[in-house]
Amino acid sequence: MTDRYCVFGNPIGHSKSPAIHSRFAQQTGEDIFYEARLAPIDGFAAAVRDFIVHGGRGANVTVPFKEEAFRLCDRHTPRALQAGAVNTLIFASNGITGDNTDGTGLVQDLTTNLGTVITGRRVLLLGAGGAARGALGPLLAEKPALLVLANRTAAKAEALAEHFAADGPVEGCGLTALAGCHFDLVINATSASLGGEVPPLPADCYAPGALAYDMMYGQGDTPFLPAARAAGVTRLADGLGMLVEQAAEAFFVWRGVRPVTQPVLEALRQP
Ligand code: NDP
């Protein structure tokens, strides 16, 4: 019997996850069917239970349900506990396990796909929402020299940095505190790009050879990338690779088989 998986979100029509997982299934010979499911804003838990009743084996979770998914789970993997949010659900007869593959996907994209060294480097992570929280543990596990977490609302970045203080050298601050600082890797984990905006950064915050990485993705450049280019940055990447890598990690969690991501990423990049 074909095993069923899905991604829950609201909205969900734009999701690339069904296309990604269909390609993974084709490539690995795994017999799965993966679809996008719109969950009502006030009906996420009911939508999950309905999917389980109808034979669902697992699911991904996207905006705005990752924190509700965390609360719904009977148990969590260590990286889901660290992130405080769940993007991958595993259904079994003894309950629901919650995992979070976003941060692992980001680090995999940075290190393997983009050849970026994090170890010993200075990293700037912009934002203090769910995406930043999920990224912090896996980024610190790579042992950067320093990770500065900067957010529009400084207090949120300071609180989050405090929470992760035992995991590595992390400092929280507001965006205005970045003057005079230089970074080898600047990751935009704010949702500013969604509104066509760019977090205000000092032009000299990019060290020579720095990579500017926007977690957001779309057709063409996201607003963050031309702003980095104007500041002299030549290494730029959007978050499509992260999306494919977090999906590959979820596929591995469910199926025990690791798909090859490069051809899937190349296919998604085709106009
Ligand atoms: P949240 O809503 O949880 O957090 C939003 C963050 O952005 C907050 O820190 C907020 O600051 C900041 N922000 C919003 N608008 C602005 C602005 N105009 N200027 C400066 N800062 C701003 O969002 P998520 O963390 O869930 O998502 C963040 C981004 O990451 C989204 O673009 C999302 O699409 C992307 N993402 C990509 C993934 C991938 O696989 N590629 C996976 C997950 C997320 P404040 O606290 O001051 O409000």
PDB file of C-alpha atoms and ligand atoms in Angstrom:
ATOM      1  CA  MET A   1       0.000   0.000   0.000  1.00  0.00           C
ATOM      2  CA  THR A   2       1.208   3.492  -0.837  1.00  0.00           C
ATOM      3  CA  ASP A   3       2.174   5.415   2.334  1.00  0.00           C
ATOM      4  CA  ARG A   4       0.624   8.857   2.682  1.00  0.00           C
ATOM      5  CA  TYR A   5       2.349  12.070   3.790  1.00  0.00           C
ATOM      6  CA  CYS A   6       1.435  15.736   3.523  1.00  0.00           C
ATOM      7  CA  VAL A   7       2.358  19.289   4.429  1.00  0.00           C
ATOM      8  CA  PHE A   8      -0.059  21.326   6.558  1.00  0.00           C
ATOM      9  CA  GLY A   9      -0.136  25.113   6.294  1.00  0.00           C
ATOM     10  CA  ASN A  10      -2.384  28.126   5.792  1.00  0.00           C
ATOM     11  CA  PRO A  11      -2.014  29.279   3.070  1.00  0.00           C
ATOM     12  CA  ILE A  12      -0.495  26.204   1.412  1.00  0.00           C
ATOM     13  CA  GLY A  13      -1.248  26.525  -2.325  1.00  0.00           C
ATOM     14  CA  HIS A  14       2.250  27.886  -3.052  1.00  0.00           C
ATOM     15  CA  SER A  15       4.064  24.973  -1.364  1.00  0.00           C
ATOM     16  CA  LYS A  16       6.880  23.297  -3.283  1.00  0.00           C
ATOM     17  CA  SER A  17       6.994  20.382  -0.828  1.00  0.00           C
ATOM     18  CA  PRO A  18       4.753  18.004  -2.872  1.00  0.00           C
ATOM     19  CA  ALA A  19       7.004  18.490  -5.929  1.00  0.00           C
ATOM     20  CA  ILE A  20      10.142  17.939  -3.829  1.00  0.00           C
ATOM     21  CA  HIS A  21       8.903  14.772  -2.098  1.00  0.00           C
ATOM     22  CA  SER A  22       7.495  13.330  -5.353  1.00  0.00           C
ATOM     23  CA  ARG A  23      10.953  13.694  -6.882  1.00  0.00           C
ATOM     24  CA  PHE A  24      12.577  12.106  -3.809  1.00  0.00           C
ATOM     25  CA  ALA A  25      10.129   9.172  -4.047  1.00  0.00           C
ATOM     26  CA  GLN A  26      10.794   8.711  -7.765  1.00  0.00           C
ATOM     27  CA  GLN A  27      14.545   8.838  -7.204  1.00  0.00           C
ATOM     28  CA  THR A  28      14.621   6.378  -4.266  1.00  0.00           C
ATOM     29  CA  GLY A  29      11.804   4.041  -5.384  1.00  0.00           C
ATOM     30  CA  GLU A  30       9.920   4.659  -2.127  1.00  0.00           C
ATOM     31  CA  ASP A  31       6.170   4.081  -2.548  1.00  0.00           C
ATOM     32  CA  ILE A  32       4.720   7.284  -1.081  1.00  0.00           C
ATOM     33  CA  PHE A  33       2.039   9.830  -1.939  1.00  0.00           C
ATOM     34  CA  TYR A  34       2.634  13.396  -0.647  1.00  0.00           C
ATOM     35  CA  GLU A  35       0.089  16.212  -0.877  1.00  0.00           C
ATOM     36  CA  ALA A  36      -0.467  19.782   0.385  1.00  0.00           C
ATOM     37  CA  ARG A  37      -3.323  20.126   2.908  1.00  0.00           C
ATOM     38  CA  LEU A  38      -4.883  23.426   3.932  1.00  0.00           C
ATOM     39  CA  ALA A  39      -5.608  23.361   7.665  1.00  0.00           C
ATOM     40  CA  PRO A  40      -8.095  25.929   9.043  1.00  0.00           C
ATOM     41  CA  ILE A  41      -6.369  28.506  11.281  1.00  0.00           C
ATOM     42  CA  ASP A  42      -8.388  27.227  14.255  1.00  0.00           C
ATOM     43  CA  GLY A  43      -8.441  23.596  13.131  1.00  0.00           C
ATOM     44  CA  PHE A  44      -4.863  22.341  12.882  1.00  0.00           C
ATOM     45  CA  ALA A  45      -5.155  19.548  15.477  1.00  0.00           C
ATOM     46  CA  ALA A  46      -8.401  18.266  13.924  1.00  0.00           C
ATOM     47  CA  ALA A  47      -6.801  18.285  10.458  1.00  0.00           C
ATOM     48  CA  VAL A  48      -3.870  16.209  11.757  1.00  0.00           C
ATOM     49  CA  ARG A  49      -6.155  13.691  13.461  1.00  0.00           C
ATOM     50  CA  ASP A  50      -8.278  13.379  10.321  1.00  0.00           C
ATOM     51  CA  PHE A  51      -5.154  12.673   8.260  1.00  0.00           C
ATOM     52  CA  ILE A  52      -4.026  10.005  10.746  1.00  0.00           C
ATOM     53  CA  VAL A  53      -7.478   8.341  10.664  1.00  0.00           C
ATOM     54  CA  HIS A  54      -7.214   8.236   6.862  1.00  0.00           C
ATOM     55  CA  GLY A  55      -3.848   6.462   6.924  1.00  0.00           C
ATOM     56  CA  GLY A  56      -1.331   9.319   7.138  1.00  0.00           C
ATOM     57  CA  ARG A  57       2.164   8.141   8.163  1.00  0.00           C
ATOM     58  CA  GLY A  58       3.764  11.540   8.665  1.00  0.00           C
ATOM     59  CA  ALA A  59       3.514  15.228   7.821  1.00  0.00           C
ATOM     60  CA  ASN A  60       5.436  18.442   7.431  1.00  0.00           C
ATOM     61  CA  VAL A  61       4.173  21.599   9.080  1.00  0.00           C
ATOM     62  CA  THR A  62       4.656  25.143   7.843  1.00  0.00           C
ATOM     63  CA  VAL A  63       3.439  28.676   8.674  1.00  0.00           C
ATOM     64  CA  PRO A  64       1.614  29.321  10.985  1.00  0.00           C
ATOM     65  CA  PHE A  65       1.402  25.948  12.746  1.00  0.00           C
ATOM     66  CA  LYS A  66       4.954  24.993  13.819  1.00  0.00           C
ATOM     67  CA  GLU A  67       4.479  25.976  17.461  1.00  0.00           C
ATOM     68  CA  GLU A  68       1.011  24.435  17.693  1.00  0.00           C
ATOM     69  CA  ALA A  69       2.481  21.265  16.191  1.00  0.00           C
ATOM     70  CA  PHE A  70       5.064  21.256  18.979  1.00  0.00           C
ATOM     71  CA  ARG A  71       2.275  21.336  21.590  1.00  0.00           C
ATOM     72  CA  LEU A  72       0.334  18.583  19.822  1.00  0.00           C
ATOM     73  CA  CYS A  73       3.147  16.012  19.961  1.00  0.00           C
ATOM     74  CA  ASP A  74       3.396  13.228  22.537  1.00  0.00           C
ATOM     75  CA  ARG A  75       7.213  13.302  22.354  1.00  0.00           C
ATOM     76  CA  HIS A  76       9.950  15.361  20.698  1.00  0.00           C
ATOM     77  CA  THR A  77      13.387  14.795  19.247  1.00  0.00           C
ATOM     78  CA  PRO A  78      16.225  16.754  20.945  1.00  0.00           C
ATOM     79  CA  ARG A  79      16.435  19.206  18.013  1.00  0.00           C
ATOM     80  CA  ALA A  80      12.673  19.869  18.164  1.00  0.00           C
ATOM     81  CA  LEU A  81      12.976  20.549  21.916  1.00  0.00           C
ATOM     82  CA  GLN A  82      15.867  22.903  21.216  1.00  0.00           C
ATOM     83  CA  ALA A  83      13.912  24.767  18.508  1.00  0.00           C
ATOM     84  CA  GLY A  84      10.622  24.858  20.445  1.00  0.00           C
ATOM     85  CA  ALA A  85       8.857  24.217  17.147  1.00  0.00           C
ATOM     86  CA  VAL A  86       8.062  21.213  14.953  1.00  0.00           C
ATOM     87  CA  ASN A  87       8.156  21.003  11.153  1.00  0.00           C
ATOM     88  CA  THR A  88       8.057  17.201  10.869  1.00  0.00           C
ATOM     89  CA  LEU A  89       5.501  14.842  12.419  1.00  0.00           C
ATOM     90  CA  ILE A  90       5.907  11.069  12.643  1.00  0.00           C
ATOM     91  CA  PHE A  91       2.719   9.092  13.306  1.00  0.00           C
ATOM     92  CA  ALA A  92       2.878   5.718  15.090  1.00  0.00           C
ATOM     93  CA  SER A  93       0.469   3.535  17.054  1.00  0.00           C
ATOM     94  CA  ASN A  94       1.909   4.935  20.318  1.00  0.00           C
ATOM     95  CA  GLY A  95       1.418   8.596  19.394  1.00  0.00           C
ATOM     96  CA  ILE A  96       2.919  11.527  17.512  1.00  0.00           C
ATOM     97  CA  THR A  97       6.642  12.360  17.525  1.00  0.00           C
ATOM     98  CA  GLY A  98       7.711  15.886  16.598  1.00  0.00           C
ATOM     99  CA  ASP A  99      11.020  16.709  14.906  1.00  0.00           C
ATOM    100  CA  ASN A 100      12.539  19.870  13.466  1.00  0.00           C
ATOM    101  CA  THR A 101      14.662  19.567  10.330  1.00  0.00           C
ATOM    102  CA  ASP A 102      14.840  23.300   9.419  1.00  0.00           C
ATOM    103  CA  GLY A 103      18.150  24.089  11.141  1.00  0.00           C
ATOM    104  CA  THR A 104      19.819  20.912   9.874  1.00  0.00           C
ATOM    105  CA  GLY A 105      18.583  21.793   6.370  1.00  0.00           C
ATOM    106  CA  LEU A 106      20.069  25.288   6.631  1.00  0.00           C
ATOM    107  CA  VAL A 107      23.468  24.027   7.792  1.00  0.00           C
ATOM    108  CA  GLN A 108      23.489  21.309   5.123  1.00  0.00           C
ATOM    109  CA  ASP A 109      22.769  23.907   2.418  1.00  0.00           C
ATOM    110  CA  LEU A 110      25.439  26.280   3.729  1.00  0.00           C
ATOM    111  CA  THR A 111      28.207  23.728   4.186  1.00  0.00           C
ATOM    112  CA  THR A 112      27.593  21.091   1.486  1.00  0.00           C
ATOM    113  CA  ASN A 113      25.760  22.929  -1.314  1.00  0.00           C
ATOM    114  CA  LEU A 114      27.407  26.336  -0.900  1.00  0.00           C
ATOM    115  CA  GLY A 115      30.792  25.190   0.453  1.00  0.00           C
ATOM    116  CA  THR A 116      30.672  27.671   3.340  1.00  0.00           C
ATOM    117  CA  VAL A 117      32.797  27.084   6.415  1.00  0.00           C
ATOM    118  CA  ILE A 118      30.985  28.040   9.647  1.00  0.00           C
ATOM    119  CA  THR A 119      33.560  26.678  12.075  1.00  0.00           C
ATOM    120  CA  GLY A 120      35.723  29.487  13.447  1.00  0.00           C
ATOM    121  CA  ARG A 121      33.849  32.163  11.462  1.00  0.00           C
ATOM    122  CA  ARG A 122      31.815  35.187  12.563  1.00  0.00           C
ATOM    123  CA  VAL A 123      28.118  34.683  11.861  1.00  0.00           C
ATOM    124  CA  LEU A 124      25.304  37.258  11.937  1.00  0.00           C
ATOM    125  CA  LEU A 125      21.783  35.828  12.232  1.00  0.00           C
ATOM    126  CA  LEU A 126      19.030  38.405  11.642  1.00  0.00           C
ATOM    127  CA  GLY A 127      15.632  37.834  13.267  1.00  0.00           C
ATOM    128  CA  ALA A 128      14.400  36.201  16.453  1.00  0.00           C
ATOM    129  CA  GLY A 129      11.296  34.361  15.250  1.00  0.00           C
ATOM    130  CA  GLY A 130      10.710  30.654  14.676  1.00  0.00           C
ATOM    131  CA  ALA A 131      13.190  30.316  11.811  1.00  0.00           C
ATOM    132  CA  ALA A 132      16.020  31.933  13.782  1.00  0.00           C
ATOM    133  CA  ARG A 133      15.235  29.809  16.825  1.00  0.00           C
ATOM    134  CA  GLY A 134      15.349  26.608  14.745  1.00  0.00           C
ATOM    135  CA  ALA A 135      18.664  27.634  13.163  1.00  0.00           C
ATOM    136  CA  LEU A 136      20.513  28.576  16.355  1.00  0.00           C
ATOM    137  CA  GLY A 137      21.281  25.086  17.714  1.00  0.00           C
ATOM    138  CA  PRO A 138      22.555  23.574  14.437  1.00  0.00           C
ATOM    139  CA  LEU A 139      24.600  26.742  13.651  1.00  0.00           C
ATOM    140  CA  LEU A 140      26.228  26.743  17.104  1.00  0.00           C
ATOM    141  CA  ALA A 141      26.960  23.014  16.747  1.00  0.00           C
ATOM    142  CA  GLU A 142      29.278  23.989  13.850  1.00  0.00           C
ATOM    143  CA  LYS A 143      31.359  25.979  16.375  1.00  0.00           C
ATOM    144  CA  PRO A 144      31.488  29.496  14.893  1.00  0.00           C
ATOM    145  CA  ALA A 145      33.938  31.961  16.488  1.00  0.00           C
ATOM    146  CA  LEU A 146      30.920  34.145  17.334  1.00  0.00           C
ATOM    147  CA  LEU A 147      27.233  34.159  16.495  1.00  0.00           C
ATOM    148  CA  VAL A 148      25.494  37.526  16.807  1.00  0.00           C
ATOM    149  CA  LEU A 149      21.713  37.363  16.852  1.00  0.00           C
ATOM    150  CA  ALA A 150      20.289  40.766  15.867  1.00  0.00           C
ATOM    151  CA  ASN A 151      16.616  41.624  15.789  1.00  0.00           C
ATOM    152  CA  ARG A 152      14.404  44.678  15.201  1.00  0.00           C
ATOM    153  CA  THR A 153      13.068  44.105  18.739  1.00  0.00           C
ATOM    154  CA  ALA A 154      16.358  43.827  20.628  1.00  0.00           C
ATOM    155  CA  ALA A 155      14.848  42.266  23.757  1.00  0.00           C
ATOM    156  CA  LYS A 156      13.712  39.183  21.793  1.00  0.00           C
ATOM    157  CA  ALA A 157      17.221  38.607  20.434  1.00  0.00           C
ATOM    158  CA  GLU A 158      18.754  39.082  23.875  1.00  0.00           C
ATOM    159  CA  ALA A 159      16.341  36.589  25.457  1.00  0.00           C
ATOM    160  CA  LEU A 160      16.926  34.014  22.709  1.00  0.00           C
ATOM    161  CA  ALA A 161      20.714  34.388  22.925  1.00  0.00           C
ATOM    162  CA  GLU A 162      20.480  33.890  26.687  1.00  0.00           C
ATOM    163  CA  HIS A 163      18.457  30.707  26.109  1.00  0.00           C
ATOM    164  CA  PHE A 164      21.212  29.277  23.854  1.00  0.00           C
ATOM    165  CA  ALA A 165      24.170  30.582  25.888  1.00  0.00           C
ATOM    166  CA  ALA A 166      25.222  27.080  26.960  1.00  0.00           C
ATOM    167  CA  ASP A 167      25.449  25.912  23.333  1.00  0.00           C
ATOM    168  CA  GLY A 168      28.156  28.296  22.137  1.00  0.00           C
ATOM    169  CA  PRO A 169      29.365  31.905  21.800  1.00  0.00           C
ATOM    170  CA  VAL A 170      26.103  33.739  21.053  1.00  0.00           C
ATOM    171  CA  GLU A 171      25.214  37.394  21.699  1.00  0.00           C
ATOM    172  CA  GLY A 172      21.829  39.063  21.203  1.00  0.00           C
ATOM    173  CA  CYS A 173      21.318  42.708  20.238  1.00  0.00           C
ATOM    174  CA  GLY A 174      19.240  45.172  18.225  1.00  0.00           C
ATOM    175  CA  LEU A 175      19.923  45.973  14.559  1.00  0.00           C
ATOM    176  CA  THR A 176      21.351  49.376  15.480  1.00  0.00           C
ATOM    177  CA  ALA A 177      24.102  47.805  17.605  1.00  0.00           C
ATOM    178  CA  LEU A 178      25.897  46.338  14.577  1.00  0.00           C
ATOM    179  CA  ALA A 179      27.954  49.415  13.617  1.00  0.00           C
ATOM    180  CA  GLY A 180      31.640  48.561  13.292  1.00  0.00           C
ATOM    181  CA  CYS A 181      31.078  44.759  13.310  1.00  0.00           C
ATOM    182  CA  HIS A 182      32.126  42.501  10.398  1.00  0.00           C
ATOM    183  CA  PHE A 183      30.789  39.028   9.575  1.00  0.00           C
ATOM    184  CA  ASP A 184      31.803  36.168   7.252  1.00  0.00           C
ATOM    185  CA  LEU A 185      28.244  34.897   7.007  1.00  0.00           C
ATOM    186  CA  VAL A 186      25.059  36.985   7.240  1.00  0.00           C
ATOM    187  CA  ILE A 187      21.795  35.033   7.366  1.00  0.00           C
ATOM    188  CA  ASN A 188      18.465  36.828   7.010  1.00  0.00           C
ATOM    189  CA  ALA A 189      15.918  34.900   9.096  1.00  0.00           C
ATOM    190  CA  THR A 190      13.511  37.852   9.309  1.00  0.00           C
ATOM    191  CA  SER A 191      10.251  37.940   7.406  1.00  0.00           C
ATOM    192  CA  ALA A 192      11.096  41.466   6.126  1.00  0.00           C
ATOM    193  CA  SER A 193      11.468  40.198   2.531  1.00  0.00           C
ATOM    194  CA  LEU A 194       7.793  39.127   2.560  1.00  0.00           C
ATOM    195  CA  GLY A 195       6.855  42.825   2.712  1.00  0.00           C
ATOM    196  CA  GLY A 196       9.535  43.839   0.195  1.00  0.00           C
ATOM    197  CA  GLU A 197      11.677  45.265   3.011  1.00  0.00           C
ATOM    198  CA  VAL A 198      15.297  44.757   4.052  1.00  0.00           C
ATOM    199  CA  PRO A 199      16.560  44.929   7.657  1.00  0.00           C
ATOM    200  CA  PRO A 200      18.758  48.050   7.891  1.00  0.00           C
ATOM    201  CA  LEU A 201      22.409  46.927   8.095  1.00  0.00           C
ATOM    202  CA  PRO A 202      25.658  48.900   8.111  1.00  0.00           C
ATOM    203  CA  ALA A 203      27.222  48.503   4.614  1.00  0.00           C
ATOM    204  CA  ASP A 204      30.540  47.434   6.160  1.00  0.00           C
ATOM    205  CA  CYS A 205      29.053  44.554   8.181  1.00  0.00           C
ATOM    206  CA  TYR A 206      30.139  42.137   5.409  1.00  0.00           C
ATOM    207  CA  ALA A 207      33.755  40.946   5.749  1.00  0.00           C
ATOM    208  CA  PRO A 208      35.676  40.361   2.479  1.00  0.00           C
ATOM    209  CA  GLY A 209      34.373  37.143   0.826  1.00  0.00           C
ATOM    210  CA  ALA A 210      31.269  37.042   3.027  1.00  0.00           C
ATOM    211  CA  LEU A 211      28.155  35.080   2.057  1.00  0.00           C
ATOM    212  CA  ALA A 212      24.754  36.814   2.248  1.00  0.00           C
ATOM    213  CA  TYR A 213      22.011  34.214   2.736  1.00  0.00           C
ATOM    214  CA  ASP A 214      18.265  34.920   2.719  1.00  0.00           C
ATOM    215  CA  MET A 215      16.094  32.124   4.136  1.00  0.00           C
ATOM    216  CA  MET A 216      13.282  33.401   1.948  1.00  0.00           C
ATOM    217  CA  TYR A 217      13.097  32.236  -1.676  1.00  0.00           C
ATOM    218  CA  GLY A 218      11.024  33.043  -4.740  1.00  0.00           C
ATOM    219  CA  GLN A 219      11.342  33.650  -8.456  1.00  0.00           C
ATOM    220  CA  GLY A 220      14.504  35.723  -8.855  1.00  0.00           C
ATOM    221  CA  ASP A 221      16.234  37.718  -6.127  1.00  0.00           C
ATOM    222  CA  THR A 222      14.568  38.323  -2.775  1.00  0.00           C
ATOM    223  CA  PRO A 223      14.894  42.010  -1.639  1.00  0.00           C
ATOM    224  CA  PHE A 224      17.717  41.143   0.794  1.00  0.00           C
ATOM    225  CA  LEU A 225      20.062  39.975  -1.967  1.00  0.00           C
ATOM    226  CA  PRO A 226      20.286  43.125  -4.165  1.00  0.00           C
ATOM    227  CA  ALA A 227      20.861  45.136  -0.972  1.00  0.00           C
ATOM    228  CA  ALA A 228      23.806  42.856  -0.100  1.00  0.00           C
ATOM    229  CA  ARG A 229      25.098  43.121  -3.683  1.00  0.00           C
ATOM    230  CA  ALA A 230      24.964  46.919  -3.411  1.00  0.00           C
ATOM    231  CA  ALA A 231      27.115  46.600  -0.278  1.00  0.00           C
ATOM    232  CA  GLY A 232      29.760  44.810  -2.399  1.00  0.00           C
ATOM    233  CA  VAL A 233      28.872  41.183  -1.579  1.00  0.00           C
ATOM    234  CA  THR A 234      29.447  38.719  -4.439  1.00  0.00           C
ATOM    235  CA  ARG A 235      28.426  35.459  -2.697  1.00  0.00           C
ATOM    236  CA  LEU A 236      24.638  35.386  -2.440  1.00  0.00           C
ATOM    237  CA  ALA A 237      22.068  32.640  -1.857  1.00  0.00           C
ATOM    238  CA  ASP A 238      18.359  32.354  -1.203  1.00  0.00           C
ATOM    239  CA  GLY A 239      16.601  29.735   0.964  1.00  0.00           C
ATOM    240  CA  LEU A 240      15.517  27.290  -1.738  1.00  0.00           C
ATOM    241  CA  GLY A 241      18.439  24.998  -0.888  1.00  0.00           C
ATOM    242  CA  MET A 242      17.406  25.060   2.771  1.00  0.00           C
ATOM    243  CA  LEU A 243      13.865  24.095   1.776  1.00  0.00           C
ATOM    244  CA  VAL A 244      15.101  21.090  -0.233  1.00  0.00           C
ATOM    245  CA  GLU A 245      17.563  20.027   2.481  1.00  0.00           C
ATOM    246  CA  GLN A 246      14.999  20.192   5.319  1.00  0.00           C
ATOM    247  CA  ALA A 247      12.702  18.094   3.121  1.00  0.00           C
ATOM    248  CA  ALA A 248      15.464  15.533   2.492  1.00  0.00           C
ATOM    249  CA  GLU A 249      16.083  15.265   6.233  1.00  0.00           C
ATOM    250  CA  ALA A 250      12.335  14.724   6.857  1.00  0.00           C
ATOM    251  CA  PHE A 251      12.250  12.083   4.090  1.00  0.00           C
ATOM    252  CA  PHE A 252      15.187  10.331   5.790  1.00  0.00           C
ATOM    253  CA  VAL A 253      13.423  10.475   9.184  1.00  0.00           C
ATOM    254  CA  TRP A 254      10.297   8.870   7.689  1.00  0.00           C
ATOM    255  CA  ARG A 255      11.794   6.391   5.232  1.00  0.00           C
ATOM    256  CA  GLY A 256      15.374   5.714   6.430  1.00  0.00           C
ATOM    257  CA  VAL A 257      16.604   6.554   2.918  1.00  0.00           C
ATOM    258  CA  ARG A 258      18.521   9.751   2.110  1.00  0.00           C
ATOM    259  CA  PRO A 259      17.660  11.260  -1.282  1.00  0.00           C
ATOM    260  CA  VAL A 260      20.243  13.050  -3.440  1.00  0.00           C
ATOM    261  CA  THR A 261      19.223  16.710  -3.299  1.00  0.00           C
ATOM    262  CA  GLN A 262      21.280  18.357  -6.061  1.00  0.00           C
ATOM    263  CA  PRO A 263      19.160  17.259  -9.068  1.00  0.00           C
ATOM    264  CA  VAL A 264      15.954  18.205  -7.214  1.00  0.00           C
ATOM    265  CA  LEU A 265      17.333  21.656  -6.407  1.00  0.00           C
ATOM    266  CA  GLU A 266      18.429  22.115 -10.026  1.00  0.00           C
ATOM    267  CA  ALA A 267      14.971  21.117 -11.310  1.00  0.00           C
ATOM    268  CA  LEU A 268      13.277  23.605  -8.940  1.00  0.00           C
ATOM    269  CA  ARG A 269      15.589  26.373 -10.139  1.00  0.00           C
ATOM    270  CA  GLN A 270      14.352  25.955 -13.727  1.00  0.00           C
ATOM    271  CA  PRO A 271      12.019  28.855 -14.667  1.00  0.00           C
TER     272      PRO A 271
HETATM  273  P1  NDP B   1       8.416  34.937  12.381  1.00  0.00           P
HETATM  274  O1  NDP B   1       7.156  35.683  12.090  1.00  0.00           O
HETATM  275  O2  NDP B   1       8.445  33.937  13.485  1.00  0.00           O
HETATM  276  O3  NDP B   1       9.571  36.019  12.733  1.00  0.00           O
HETATM  277  C1  NDP B   1       9.725  37.157  11.963  1.00  0.00           C
HETATM  278  C2  NDP B   1      11.024  37.898  12.351  1.00  0.00           C
HETATM  279  O4  NDP B   1      11.270  38.887  11.342  1.00  0.00           O
HETATM  280  C3  NDP B   1      10.970  38.613  13.683  1.00  0.00           C
HETATM  281  O5  NDP B   1      12.238  38.527  14.286  1.00  0.00           O
HETATM  282  C4  NDP B   1      10.665  40.079  13.267  1.00  0.00           C
HETATM  283  O6  NDP B   1      11.169  41.040  14.155  1.00  0.00           O
HETATM  284  C5  NDP B   1      11.433  40.162  11.985  1.00  0.00           C
HETATM  285  N1  NDP B   1      10.904  41.178  11.044  1.00  0.00           N
HETATM  286  C6  NDP B   1       9.697  41.195  10.444  1.00  0.00           C
HETATM  287  N2  NDP B   1       9.598  42.263   9.623  1.00  0.00           N
HETATM  288  C7  NDP B   1      10.780  42.936   9.721  1.00  0.00           C
HETATM  289  C8  NDP B   1      11.279  44.128   9.127  1.00  0.00           C
HETATM  290  N3  NDP B   1      10.542  44.835   8.242  1.00  0.00           N
HETATM  291  N4  NDP B   1      12.537  44.525   9.420  1.00  0.00           N
HETATM  292  C9  NDP B   1      13.290  43.829  10.300  1.00  0.00           C
HETATM  293  N5  NDP B   1      12.865  42.690  10.915  1.00  0.00           N
HETATM  294  C10 NDP B   1      11.609  42.255  10.625  1.00  0.00           C
HETATM  295  O7  NDP B   1       8.880  34.308  10.980  1.00  0.00           O
HETATM  296  P2  NDP B   1       9.738  32.975  10.775  1.00  0.00           P
HETATM  297  O8  NDP B   1      10.887  33.032  11.713  1.00  0.00           O
HETATM  298  O9  NDP B   1       8.853  31.792  10.794  1.00  0.00           O
HETATM  299  O10 NDP B   1      10.230  33.126   9.242  1.00  0.00           O
HETATM  300  C11 NDP B   1      11.238  34.055   8.879  1.00  0.00           C
HETATM  301  C12 NDP B   1      11.606  33.869   7.404  1.00  0.00           C
HETATM  302  O11 NDP B   1      12.259  32.624   7.198  1.00  0.00           O
HETATM  303  C13 NDP B   1      10.420  33.904   6.437  1.00  0.00           C
HETATM  304  O12 NDP B   1      10.793  34.686   5.320  1.00  0.00           O
HETATM  305  C14 NDP B   1      10.248  32.463   6.051  1.00  0.00           C
HETATM  306  O13 NDP B   1       9.695  32.346   4.744  1.00  0.00           O
HETATM  307  C15 NDP B   1      11.679  31.965   6.081  1.00  0.00           C
HETATM  308  N6  NDP B   1      11.805  30.497   6.263  1.00  0.00           N
HETATM  309  C16 NDP B   1      12.391  29.756   5.263  1.00  0.00           C
HETATM  310  C17 NDP B   1      12.530  28.388   5.380  1.00  0.00           C
HETATM  311  C18 NDP B   1      13.186  27.613   4.272  1.00  0.00           C
HETATM  312  O14 NDP B   1      13.100  26.374   4.271  1.00  0.00           O
HETATM  313  N7  NDP B   1      13.857  28.265   3.338  1.00  0.00           N
HETATM  314  C19 NDP B   1      12.061  27.663   6.579  1.00  0.00           C
HETATM  315  C20 NDP B   1      11.483  28.528   7.579  1.00  0.00           C
HETATM  316  C21 NDP B   1      11.358  29.888   7.413  1.00  0.00           C
HETATM  317  P3  NDP B   1      10.357  41.499  15.492  1.00  0.00           P
HETATM  318  O15 NDP B   1      10.649  40.471  16.542  1.00  0.00           O
HETATM  319  O16 NDP B   1      10.911  42.838  15.811  1.00  0.00           O
HETATM  320  O17 NDP B   1       8.895  41.533  15.093  1.00  0.00           O
END
